[in-house]
Amino acid sequence: MEIVQAQGGRPDLKADDLVPGKYTADIASDKAGYVHSLNNKDLVAVAKALGAPNDKGAGLLILKKKGQRVEKGEVLFSLYADNEAKLARGRELAMRYAPVDIEGMLIKRVASMQAR
């Protein structure tokens, strides 16, 4: 709420007041592993392509955080937009940038390096 107020938003805003855009798409992992990192610069670019912050229904919902296990095909984040063109642009950027980095377990990597 401090961020909302600092940006000139309503101090009485509630989560239920926020309505996501009617156009949505899920971005799924193309492999199994663990979330190694999230690239904030790329996530911001995707959000802007979706219409944020001007379009109040635009944005993304990140479903996985650093260190979490992810299976192939599992949704990493969902995109929301107020129109189809912006959703398509945001989805294209999300696929190109792949802002969520998925890697295998560190233990496996270390073990394979010791075998050399």
Coordinates of C-alpha atoms in Angstrom, one line a residue:
M1 CA 0.0 0.0 0.0
E2 CA 3.0 2.3 0.6
I3 CA 3.9 1.9 -3.1
V4 CA 0.4 2.6 -4.2
Q5 CA 0.2 5.8 -2.1
A6 CA 3.7 6.9 -3.2
Q7 CA 2.6 6.7 -6.8
G8 CA -0.5 8.8 -6.1
G9 CA -3.0 5.8 -5.9
R10 CA -6.0 5.5 -3.7
P11 CA -5.0 4.8 -0.1
D12 CA -8.2 2.8 0.5
L13 CA -7.5 0.4 -2.5
K14 CA -8.3 -3.3 -1.8
A15 CA -7.1 -6.3 -3.7
D16 CA -10.7 -7.0 -4.8
D17 CA -10.8 -3.6 -6.5
L18 CA -8.2 -4.8 -9.0
V19 CA -9.7 -6.4 -12.1
P20 CA -7.3 -8.1 -14.5
G21 CA -7.8 -7.6 -18.3
K22 CA -10.2 -9.9 -20.1
Y23 CA -7.5 -11.2 -22.5
T24 CA -5.1 -13.6 -20.9
A25 CA -2.4 -16.1 -21.7
D26 CA -0.3 -18.5 -19.6
I27 CA 3.4 -18.9 -20.2
A28 CA 4.6 -22.4 -19.3
S29 CA 8.0 -23.9 -18.7
D30 CA 9.6 -25.7 -21.6
K31 CA 11.6 -27.9 -19.3
A32 CA 11.7 -29.3 -15.7
G33 CA 14.0 -27.9 -13.1
Y34 CA 14.2 -25.2 -10.6
V35 CA 13.6 -21.4 -10.9
H36 CA 17.2 -20.0 -10.9
S37 CA 16.3 -16.4 -11.5
L38 CA 13.8 -13.9 -12.8
N39 CA 14.9 -11.1 -15.1
N40 CA 13.1 -8.0 -13.8
K41 CA 14.1 -5.8 -16.9
D42 CA 12.5 -8.4 -19.2
L43 CA 9.4 -8.7 -17.0
V44 CA 8.9 -5.0 -17.0
A45 CA 9.2 -4.9 -20.8
V46 CA 6.5 -7.6 -21.1
A47 CA 4.3 -5.7 -18.7
K48 CA 4.7 -2.5 -20.7
A49 CA 3.9 -4.4 -23.9
L50 CA 0.7 -5.6 -22.2
G51 CA -0.2 -1.9 -21.6
A52 CA 0.9 -1.4 -18.0
P53 CA 0.8 1.0 -16.2
N54 CA -1.7 3.0 -18.3
D55 CA -4.1 0.1 -18.9
K56 CA -5.4 -0.8 -15.4
G57 CA -6.2 -4.4 -16.4
A58 CA -2.7 -5.0 -17.9
G59 CA 0.1 -6.8 -16.2
L60 CA 1.3 -10.2 -15.2
L61 CA 1.0 -12.6 -12.3
I62 CA 4.2 -14.5 -11.5
L63 CA 3.3 -17.9 -10.1
K64 CA 6.8 -19.3 -9.4
K65 CA 9.6 -17.8 -7.3
K66 CA 13.3 -18.4 -7.1
G67 CA 14.2 -21.9 -5.9
Q68 CA 10.8 -23.5 -6.6
R69 CA 10.6 -26.8 -8.5
V70 CA 8.9 -26.6 -12.0
E71 CA 7.7 -29.4 -14.2
K72 CA 7.8 -29.2 -18.0
G73 CA 4.5 -27.5 -19.1
E74 CA 3.8 -25.9 -15.7
V75 CA 2.6 -22.3 -15.8
L76 CA 5.3 -19.8 -14.7
F77 CA 3.3 -16.7 -15.1
S78 CA 0.1 -15.4 -16.6
L79 CA -0.4 -12.4 -18.8
Y80 CA -3.3 -10.0 -18.7
A81 CA -4.3 -7.3 -21.2
D82 CA -7.3 -5.1 -22.1
N83 CA -7.1 -5.9 -25.8
E84 CA -5.9 -8.8 -28.0
A85 CA -3.2 -6.8 -29.8
K86 CA -1.4 -5.9 -26.6
L87 CA -1.7 -9.5 -25.3
A88 CA -0.2 -10.8 -28.5
R89 CA 2.7 -8.3 -28.2
G90 CA 3.3 -9.2 -24.6
R91 CA 3.2 -12.9 -25.3
E92 CA 5.6 -12.6 -28.1
L93 CA 8.1 -10.7 -25.9
A94 CA 7.6 -13.2 -23.0
M95 CA 8.5 -16.0 -25.4
R96 CA 11.4 -14.2 -26.9
Y97 CA 12.9 -12.9 -23.6
A98 CA 12.1 -16.0 -21.4
P99 CA 12.4 -13.9 -18.2
V100 CA 12.2 -16.9 -15.9
D101 CA 15.4 -19.0 -16.0
I102 CA 14.9 -22.7 -15.2
E103 CA 18.0 -24.8 -14.4
G104 CA 18.7 -28.3 -13.0
M105 CA 19.7 -29.0 -9.5
L106 CA 23.1 -27.6 -8.5
I107 CA 24.0 -30.9 -6.8
K108 CA 23.8 -32.7 -10.2
R109 CA 26.0 -30.1 -11.9
V110 CA 28.7 -30.3 -9.1
A111 CA 28.6 -34.1 -9.2
S112 CA 29.1 -34.2 -13.0
M113 CA 32.0 -31.8 -12.7
Q114 CA 33.7 -34.0 -10.1
A115 CA 33.4 -37.1 -12.4
R116 CA 35.6 -35.4 -15.1

